[in-house]
PDB file of C-alpha atoms in Angstrom:
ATOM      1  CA  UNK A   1      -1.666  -2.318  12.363  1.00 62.00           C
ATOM      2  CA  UNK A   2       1.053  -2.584   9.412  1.00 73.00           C
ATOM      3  CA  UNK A   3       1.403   0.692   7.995  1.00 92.00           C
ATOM      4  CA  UNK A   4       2.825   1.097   4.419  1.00 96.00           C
ATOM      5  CA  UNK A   5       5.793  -1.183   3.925  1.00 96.00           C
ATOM      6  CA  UNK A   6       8.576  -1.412   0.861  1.00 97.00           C
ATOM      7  CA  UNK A   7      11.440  -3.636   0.044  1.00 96.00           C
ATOM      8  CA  UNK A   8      14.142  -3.537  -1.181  1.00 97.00           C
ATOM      9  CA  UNK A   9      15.123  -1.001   1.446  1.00 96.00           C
ATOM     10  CA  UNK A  10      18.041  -0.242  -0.610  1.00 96.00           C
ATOM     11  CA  UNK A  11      19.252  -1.700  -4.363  1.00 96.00           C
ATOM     12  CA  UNK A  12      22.003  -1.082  -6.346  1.00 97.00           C
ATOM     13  CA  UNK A  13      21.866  -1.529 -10.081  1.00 97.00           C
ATOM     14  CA  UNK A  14      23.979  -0.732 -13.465  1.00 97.00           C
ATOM     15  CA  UNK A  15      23.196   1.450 -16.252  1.00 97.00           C
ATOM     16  CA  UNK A  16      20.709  -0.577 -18.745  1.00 97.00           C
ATOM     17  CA  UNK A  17      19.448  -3.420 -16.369  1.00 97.00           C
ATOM     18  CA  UNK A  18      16.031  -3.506 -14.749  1.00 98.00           C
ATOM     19  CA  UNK A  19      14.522  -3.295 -11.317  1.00 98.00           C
ATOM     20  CA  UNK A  20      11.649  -4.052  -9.679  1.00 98.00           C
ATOM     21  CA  UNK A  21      10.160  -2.417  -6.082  1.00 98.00           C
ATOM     22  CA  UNK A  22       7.488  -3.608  -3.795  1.00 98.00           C
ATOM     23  CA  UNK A  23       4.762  -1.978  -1.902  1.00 98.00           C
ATOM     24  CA  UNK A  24       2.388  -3.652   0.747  1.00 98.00           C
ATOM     25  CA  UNK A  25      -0.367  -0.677   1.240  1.00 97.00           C
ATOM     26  CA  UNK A  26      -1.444   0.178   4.739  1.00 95.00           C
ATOM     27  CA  UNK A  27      -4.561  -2.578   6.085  1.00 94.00           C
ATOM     28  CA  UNK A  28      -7.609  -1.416   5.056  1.00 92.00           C
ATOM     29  CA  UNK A  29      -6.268   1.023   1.841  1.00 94.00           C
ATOM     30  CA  UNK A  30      -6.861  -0.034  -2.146  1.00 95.00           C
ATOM     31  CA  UNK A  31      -4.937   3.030  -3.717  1.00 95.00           C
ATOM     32  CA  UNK A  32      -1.350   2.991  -4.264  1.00 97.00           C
ATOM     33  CA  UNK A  33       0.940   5.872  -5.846  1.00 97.00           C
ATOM     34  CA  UNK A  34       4.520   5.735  -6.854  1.00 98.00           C
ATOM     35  CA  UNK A  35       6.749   8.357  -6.307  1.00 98.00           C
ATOM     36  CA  UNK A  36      10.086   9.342  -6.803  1.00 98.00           C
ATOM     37  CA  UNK A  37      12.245  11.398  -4.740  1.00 96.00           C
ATOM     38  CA  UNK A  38      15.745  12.587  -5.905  1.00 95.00           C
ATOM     39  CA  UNK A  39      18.465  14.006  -4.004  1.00 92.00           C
ATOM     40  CA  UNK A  40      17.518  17.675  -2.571  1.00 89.00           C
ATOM     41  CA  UNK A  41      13.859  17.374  -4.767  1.00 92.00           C
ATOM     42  CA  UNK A  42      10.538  17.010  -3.547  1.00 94.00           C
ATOM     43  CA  UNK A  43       8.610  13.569  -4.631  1.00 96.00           C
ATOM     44  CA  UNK A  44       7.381  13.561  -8.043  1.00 97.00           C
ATOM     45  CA  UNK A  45       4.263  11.517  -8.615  1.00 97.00           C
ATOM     46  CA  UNK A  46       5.014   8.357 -11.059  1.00 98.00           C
ATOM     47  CA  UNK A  47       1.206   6.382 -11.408  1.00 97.00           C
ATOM     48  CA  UNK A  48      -1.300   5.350  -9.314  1.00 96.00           C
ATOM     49  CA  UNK A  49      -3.143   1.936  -9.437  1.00 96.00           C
ATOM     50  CA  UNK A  50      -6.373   1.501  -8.334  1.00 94.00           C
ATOM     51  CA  UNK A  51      -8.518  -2.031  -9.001  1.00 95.00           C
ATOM     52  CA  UNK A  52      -5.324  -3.757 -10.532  1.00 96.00           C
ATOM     53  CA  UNK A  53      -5.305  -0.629 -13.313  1.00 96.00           C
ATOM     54  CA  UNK A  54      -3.334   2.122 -14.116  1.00 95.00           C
ATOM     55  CA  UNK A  55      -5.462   5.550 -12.917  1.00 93.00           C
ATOM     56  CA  UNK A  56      -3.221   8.663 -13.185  1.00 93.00           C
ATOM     57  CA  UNK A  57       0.248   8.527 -14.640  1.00 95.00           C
ATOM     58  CA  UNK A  58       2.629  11.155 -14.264  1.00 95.00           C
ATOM     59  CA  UNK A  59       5.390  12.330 -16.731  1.00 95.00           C
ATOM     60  CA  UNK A  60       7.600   9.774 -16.533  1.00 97.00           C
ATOM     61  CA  UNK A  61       8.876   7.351 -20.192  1.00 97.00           C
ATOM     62  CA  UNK A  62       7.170   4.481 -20.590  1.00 96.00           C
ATOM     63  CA  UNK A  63      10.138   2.807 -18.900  1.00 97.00           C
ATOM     64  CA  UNK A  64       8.161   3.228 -15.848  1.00 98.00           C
ATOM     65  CA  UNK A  65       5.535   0.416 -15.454  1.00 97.00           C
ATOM     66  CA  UNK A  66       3.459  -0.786 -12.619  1.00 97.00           C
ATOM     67  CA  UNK A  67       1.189  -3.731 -11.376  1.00 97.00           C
ATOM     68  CA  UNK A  68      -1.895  -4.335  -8.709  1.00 98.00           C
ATOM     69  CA  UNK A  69      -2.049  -7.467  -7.445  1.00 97.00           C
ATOM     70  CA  UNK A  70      -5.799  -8.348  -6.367  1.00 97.00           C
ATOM     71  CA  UNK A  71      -4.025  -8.124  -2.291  1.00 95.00           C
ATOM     72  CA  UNK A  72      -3.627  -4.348  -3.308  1.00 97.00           C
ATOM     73  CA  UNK A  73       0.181  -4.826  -3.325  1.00 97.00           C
ATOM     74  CA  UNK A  74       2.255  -3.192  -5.768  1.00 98.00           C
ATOM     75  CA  UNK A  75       5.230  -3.673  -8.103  1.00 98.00           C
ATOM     76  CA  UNK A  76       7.083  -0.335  -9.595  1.00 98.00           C
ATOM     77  CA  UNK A  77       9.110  -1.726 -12.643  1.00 98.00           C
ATOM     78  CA  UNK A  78      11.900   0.444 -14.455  1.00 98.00           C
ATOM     79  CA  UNK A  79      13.595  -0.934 -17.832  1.00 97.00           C
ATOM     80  CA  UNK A  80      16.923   0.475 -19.366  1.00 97.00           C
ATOM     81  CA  UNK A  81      17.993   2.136 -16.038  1.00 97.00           C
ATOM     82  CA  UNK A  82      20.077   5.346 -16.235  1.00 97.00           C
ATOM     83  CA  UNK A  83      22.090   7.409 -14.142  1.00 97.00           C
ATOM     84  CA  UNK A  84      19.057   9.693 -13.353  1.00 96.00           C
ATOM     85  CA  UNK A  85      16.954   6.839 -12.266  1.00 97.00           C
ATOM     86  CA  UNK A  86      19.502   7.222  -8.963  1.00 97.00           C
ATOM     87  CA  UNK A  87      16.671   8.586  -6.286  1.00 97.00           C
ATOM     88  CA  UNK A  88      14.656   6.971  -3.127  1.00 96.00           C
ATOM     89  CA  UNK A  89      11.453   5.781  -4.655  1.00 98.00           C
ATOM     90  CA  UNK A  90       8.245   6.208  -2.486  1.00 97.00           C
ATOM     91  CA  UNK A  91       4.899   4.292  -2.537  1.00 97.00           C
ATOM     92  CA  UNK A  92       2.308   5.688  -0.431  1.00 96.00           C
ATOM     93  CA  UNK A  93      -1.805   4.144   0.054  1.00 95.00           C
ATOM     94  CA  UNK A  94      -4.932   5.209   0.332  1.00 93.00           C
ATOM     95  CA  UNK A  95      -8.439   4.679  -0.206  1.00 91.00           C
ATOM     96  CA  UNK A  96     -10.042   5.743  -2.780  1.00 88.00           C
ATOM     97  CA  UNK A  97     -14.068   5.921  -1.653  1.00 84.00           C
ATOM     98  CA  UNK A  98     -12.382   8.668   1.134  1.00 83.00           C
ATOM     99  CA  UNK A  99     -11.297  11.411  -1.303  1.00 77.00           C
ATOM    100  CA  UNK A 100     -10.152  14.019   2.124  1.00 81.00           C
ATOM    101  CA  UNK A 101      -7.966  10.645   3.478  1.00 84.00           C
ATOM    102  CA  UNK A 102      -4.171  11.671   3.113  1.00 88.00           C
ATOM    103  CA  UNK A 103      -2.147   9.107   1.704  1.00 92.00           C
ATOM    104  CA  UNK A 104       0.521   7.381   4.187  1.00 94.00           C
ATOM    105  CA  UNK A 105       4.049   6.781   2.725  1.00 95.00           C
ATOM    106  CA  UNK A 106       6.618   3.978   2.872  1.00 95.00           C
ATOM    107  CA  UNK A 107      10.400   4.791   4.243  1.00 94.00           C
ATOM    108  CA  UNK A 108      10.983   4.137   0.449  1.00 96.00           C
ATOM    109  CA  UNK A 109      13.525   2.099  -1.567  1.00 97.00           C
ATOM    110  CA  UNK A 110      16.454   3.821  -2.160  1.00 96.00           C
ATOM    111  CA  UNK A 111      17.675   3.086  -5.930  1.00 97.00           C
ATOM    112  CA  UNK A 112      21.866   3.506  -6.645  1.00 97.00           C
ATOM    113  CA  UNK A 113      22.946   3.182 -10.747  1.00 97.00           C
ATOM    114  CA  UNK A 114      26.520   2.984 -10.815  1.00 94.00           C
TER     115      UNK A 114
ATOM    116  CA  UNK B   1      -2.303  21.360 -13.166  1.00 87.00           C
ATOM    117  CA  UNK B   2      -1.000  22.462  -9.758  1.00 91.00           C
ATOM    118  CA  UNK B   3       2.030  24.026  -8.477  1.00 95.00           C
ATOM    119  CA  UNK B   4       3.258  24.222  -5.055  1.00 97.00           C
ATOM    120  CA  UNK B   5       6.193  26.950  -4.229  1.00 97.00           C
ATOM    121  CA  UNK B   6       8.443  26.427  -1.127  1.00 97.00           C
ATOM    122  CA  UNK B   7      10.328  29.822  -1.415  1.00 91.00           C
ATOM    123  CA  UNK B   8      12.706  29.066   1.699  1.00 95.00           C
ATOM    124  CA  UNK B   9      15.295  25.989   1.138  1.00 95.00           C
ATOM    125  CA  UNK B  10      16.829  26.332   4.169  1.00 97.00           C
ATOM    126  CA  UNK B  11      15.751  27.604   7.670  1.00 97.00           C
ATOM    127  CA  UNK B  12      18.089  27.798  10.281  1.00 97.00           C
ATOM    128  CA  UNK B  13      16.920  28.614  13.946  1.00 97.00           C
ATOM    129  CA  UNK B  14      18.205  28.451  17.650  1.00 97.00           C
ATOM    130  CA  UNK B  15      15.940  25.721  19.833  1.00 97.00           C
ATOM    131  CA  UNK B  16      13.274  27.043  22.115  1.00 97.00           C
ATOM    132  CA  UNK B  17      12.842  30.019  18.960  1.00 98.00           C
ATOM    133  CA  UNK B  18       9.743  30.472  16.660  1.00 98.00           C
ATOM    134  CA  UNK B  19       9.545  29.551  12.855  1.00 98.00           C
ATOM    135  CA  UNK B  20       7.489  29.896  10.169  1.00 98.00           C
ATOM    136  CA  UNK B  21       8.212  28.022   6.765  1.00 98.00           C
ATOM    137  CA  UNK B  22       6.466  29.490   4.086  1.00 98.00           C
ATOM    138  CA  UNK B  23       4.247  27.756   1.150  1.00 98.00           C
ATOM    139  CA  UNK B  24       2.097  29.244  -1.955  1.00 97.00           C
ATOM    140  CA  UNK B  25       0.264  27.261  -4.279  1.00 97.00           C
ATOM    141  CA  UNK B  26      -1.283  27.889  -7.679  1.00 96.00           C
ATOM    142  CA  UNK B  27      -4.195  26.072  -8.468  1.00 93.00           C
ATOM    143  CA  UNK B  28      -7.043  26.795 -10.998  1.00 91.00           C
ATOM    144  CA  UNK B  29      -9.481  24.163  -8.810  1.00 91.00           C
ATOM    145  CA  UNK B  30      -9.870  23.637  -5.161  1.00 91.00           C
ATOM    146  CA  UNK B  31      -7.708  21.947  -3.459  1.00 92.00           C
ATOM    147  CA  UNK B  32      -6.857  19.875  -0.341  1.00 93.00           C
ATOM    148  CA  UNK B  33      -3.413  21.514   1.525  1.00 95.00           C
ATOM    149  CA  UNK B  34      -1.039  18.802   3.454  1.00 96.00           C
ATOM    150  CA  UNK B  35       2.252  19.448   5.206  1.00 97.00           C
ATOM    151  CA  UNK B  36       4.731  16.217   5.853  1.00 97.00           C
ATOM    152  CA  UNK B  37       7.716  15.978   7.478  1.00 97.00           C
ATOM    153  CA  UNK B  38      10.888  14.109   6.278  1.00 96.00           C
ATOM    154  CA  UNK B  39      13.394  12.533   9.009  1.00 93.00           C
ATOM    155  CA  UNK B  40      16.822  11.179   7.381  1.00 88.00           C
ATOM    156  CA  UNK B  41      16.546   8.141   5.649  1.00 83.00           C
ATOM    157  CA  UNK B  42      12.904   7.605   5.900  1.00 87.00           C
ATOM    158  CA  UNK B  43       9.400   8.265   4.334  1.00 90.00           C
ATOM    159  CA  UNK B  44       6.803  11.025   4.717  1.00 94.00           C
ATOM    160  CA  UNK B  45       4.661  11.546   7.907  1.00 95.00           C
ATOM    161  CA  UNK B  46       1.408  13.802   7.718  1.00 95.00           C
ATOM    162  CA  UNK B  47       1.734  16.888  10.274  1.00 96.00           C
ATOM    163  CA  UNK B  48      -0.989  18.199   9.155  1.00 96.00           C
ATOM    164  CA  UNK B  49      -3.980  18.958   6.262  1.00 94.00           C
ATOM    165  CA  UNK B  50      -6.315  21.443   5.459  1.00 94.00           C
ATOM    166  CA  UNK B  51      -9.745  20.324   4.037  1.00 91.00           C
ATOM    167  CA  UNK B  52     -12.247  22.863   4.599  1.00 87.00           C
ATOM    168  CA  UNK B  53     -13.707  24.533   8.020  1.00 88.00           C
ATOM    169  CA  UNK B  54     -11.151  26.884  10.008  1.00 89.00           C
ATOM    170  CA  UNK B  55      -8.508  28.185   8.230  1.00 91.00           C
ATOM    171  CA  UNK B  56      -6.411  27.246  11.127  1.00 96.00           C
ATOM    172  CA  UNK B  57      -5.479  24.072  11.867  1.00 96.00           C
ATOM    173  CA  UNK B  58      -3.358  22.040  14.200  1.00 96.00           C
ATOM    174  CA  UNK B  59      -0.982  18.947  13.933  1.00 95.00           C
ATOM    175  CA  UNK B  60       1.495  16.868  15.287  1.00 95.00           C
ATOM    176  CA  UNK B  61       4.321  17.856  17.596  1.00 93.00           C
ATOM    177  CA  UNK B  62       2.698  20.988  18.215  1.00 96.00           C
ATOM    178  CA  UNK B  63       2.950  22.343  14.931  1.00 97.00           C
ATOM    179  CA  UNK B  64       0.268  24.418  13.165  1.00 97.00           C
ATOM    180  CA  UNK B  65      -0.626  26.373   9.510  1.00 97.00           C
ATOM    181  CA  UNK B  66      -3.060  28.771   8.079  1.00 96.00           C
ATOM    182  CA  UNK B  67      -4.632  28.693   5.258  1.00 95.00           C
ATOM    183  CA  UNK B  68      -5.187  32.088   3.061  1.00 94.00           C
ATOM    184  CA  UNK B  69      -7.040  31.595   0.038  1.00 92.00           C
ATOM    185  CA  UNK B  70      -6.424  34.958  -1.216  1.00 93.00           C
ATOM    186  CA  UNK B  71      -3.080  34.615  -1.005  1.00 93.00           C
ATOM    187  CA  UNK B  72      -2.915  30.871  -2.064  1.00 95.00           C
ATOM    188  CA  UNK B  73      -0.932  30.456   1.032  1.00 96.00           C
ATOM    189  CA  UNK B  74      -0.009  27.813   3.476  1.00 97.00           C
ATOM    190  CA  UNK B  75       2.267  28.502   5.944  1.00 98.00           C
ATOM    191  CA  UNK B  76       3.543  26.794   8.477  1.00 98.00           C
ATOM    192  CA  UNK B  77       4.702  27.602  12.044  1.00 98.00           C
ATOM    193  CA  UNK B  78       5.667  26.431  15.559  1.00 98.00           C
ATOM    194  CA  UNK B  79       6.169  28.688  18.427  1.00 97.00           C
ATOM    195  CA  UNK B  80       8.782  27.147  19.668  1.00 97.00           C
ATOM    196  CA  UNK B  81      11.326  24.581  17.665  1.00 97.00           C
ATOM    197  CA  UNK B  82      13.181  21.503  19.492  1.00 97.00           C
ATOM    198  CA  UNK B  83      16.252  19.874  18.319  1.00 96.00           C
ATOM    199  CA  UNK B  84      14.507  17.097  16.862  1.00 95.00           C
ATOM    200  CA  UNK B  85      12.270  18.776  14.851  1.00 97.00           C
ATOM    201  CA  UNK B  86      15.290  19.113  12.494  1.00 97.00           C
ATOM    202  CA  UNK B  87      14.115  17.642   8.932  1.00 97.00           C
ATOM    203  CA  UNK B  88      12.651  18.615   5.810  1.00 97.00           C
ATOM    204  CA  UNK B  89       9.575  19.651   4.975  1.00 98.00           C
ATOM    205  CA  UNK B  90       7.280  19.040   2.460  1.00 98.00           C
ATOM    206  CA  UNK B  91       4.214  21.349   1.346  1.00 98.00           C
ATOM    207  CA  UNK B  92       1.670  19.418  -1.079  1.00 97.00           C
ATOM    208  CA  UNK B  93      -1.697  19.824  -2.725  1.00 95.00           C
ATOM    209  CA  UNK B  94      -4.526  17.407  -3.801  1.00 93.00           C
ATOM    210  CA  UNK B  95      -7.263  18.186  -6.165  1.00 90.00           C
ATOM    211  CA  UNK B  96     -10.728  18.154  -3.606  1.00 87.00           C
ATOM    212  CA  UNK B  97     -12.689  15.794  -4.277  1.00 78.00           C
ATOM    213  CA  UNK B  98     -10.417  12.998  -5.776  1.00 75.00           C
ATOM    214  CA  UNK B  99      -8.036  10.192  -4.741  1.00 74.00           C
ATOM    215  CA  UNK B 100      -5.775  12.225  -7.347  1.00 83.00           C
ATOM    216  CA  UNK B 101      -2.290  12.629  -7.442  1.00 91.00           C
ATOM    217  CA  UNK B 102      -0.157  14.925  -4.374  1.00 94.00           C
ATOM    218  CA  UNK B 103       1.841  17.783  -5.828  1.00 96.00           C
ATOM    219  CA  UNK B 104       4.859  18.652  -3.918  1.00 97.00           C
ATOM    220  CA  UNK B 105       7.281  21.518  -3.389  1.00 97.00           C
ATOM    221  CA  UNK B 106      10.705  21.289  -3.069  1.00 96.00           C
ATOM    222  CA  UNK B 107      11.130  20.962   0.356  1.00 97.00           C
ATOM    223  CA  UNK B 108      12.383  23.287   3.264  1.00 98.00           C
ATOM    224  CA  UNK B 109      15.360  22.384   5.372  1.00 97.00           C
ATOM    225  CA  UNK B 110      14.972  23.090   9.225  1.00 98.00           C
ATOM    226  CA  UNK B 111      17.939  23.367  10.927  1.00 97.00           C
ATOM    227  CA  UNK B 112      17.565  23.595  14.410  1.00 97.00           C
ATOM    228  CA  UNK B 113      20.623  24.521  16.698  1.00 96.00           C
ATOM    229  CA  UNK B 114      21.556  25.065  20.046  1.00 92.00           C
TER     230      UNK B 114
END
């Protein structure tokens, strides 16, 4: 059983271009969250799709955006990259009809803007 | 909104000792409590949650945490650390009752030496 799986496992990327991450949930899940780690932080929630739509967004710039596929895979997208956007970026599934299930996490992709 | 405080950001300890790594939360709702566990260079894995029931409960690798709700507390503890149990540590909170968003602390740093 294929748990939560990511790739790129790690990217490196220049000041102003754009990126995109995948997620392959855990079988069986239909939620997916993004989050993003950075150096010596806890993960900070990004969004979370749910049924190919946005549900819950967190406060991160509209640079941020995000797709569902009907598989329940997910892209993370991030436009006009800056230094900051440096961190390891987590996905992690669920699903959603179990609200006590704790979601499982991806190792992550880890993001480097030179 | 939630918080989640992780007052310690580094615990060092001999192997074979016990720890305790402390976590408070602040939450105007109820709330599900989760500890993960962070190994270099990968994702998070669940040690344990807190639902509802006994206030405490058991997890992986013989690891354990109480939950106080007067003191919005969630501490976490193992009688005896091993060398590999050297990682960070992640306290985070759900909203009950939803697929919501997980709110994290900071993080603790175990370091466990000989």
């Amino acid at each position: 059983d294929a748990g939560v799986t990511q790739s790129p496992t790690h990217l490196i990327k220049t000041r102003g271009q754009q990126v995109t991450l995948r997620c392959s949930p855990k079988s069986g899940h239909d939620t997916v969250s993004w989050y993003q780690q950075a150096l010596g932080q806890g993960p900070q929630f990004i969004f979370q799709y749910y049924e190919e739509e946005e549900r819950q967004r967190g406060n991160f710039p509209d640079r941020f955006s995000g797709h569902q596929f009907p598989n329940y895979s997910s892209e993370l997208n991030v436009n006009a990259l800056l230094l900051g956007d440096s961190a390891l970026y987590l996905c992690a599934s669920s699903l959603r009809s179990v609200s006590n299930q704790p979601q499982h996490f991806g190792d992550g992709t880890r993001l480097s803007i030179l | 909104a939630q918080s989640v405080t992780q007052l310690d950001s580094q615990v060092p300890v001999f192997e074979e000792a016990p720890v305790e790594l402390r976590c408070n939360y602040s939450s105007s709702v109820s709330v599900y409590l989760f500890w993960y566990v962070q190994y270099p260079n990968q994702g998070l894995q669940l040690l344990l949650k807190y639902l509802s029931g006994s206030t405490l409960v058991k997890g992986i690798n013989g690891f354990e945490a109480e939950f106080n709700k007067s003191q919005t507390s969630f501490h976490l503890r193992k009688p005896s650390v091993h060398i590999s149990d050297t990682a960070e540590y992640f306290c985070a909170v759900r909203v009950t009752g939803t697929a919501s968003k997980l709110t994290f602390g900071t993080g603790t740093r175990l370091q466990v030496t000989l």
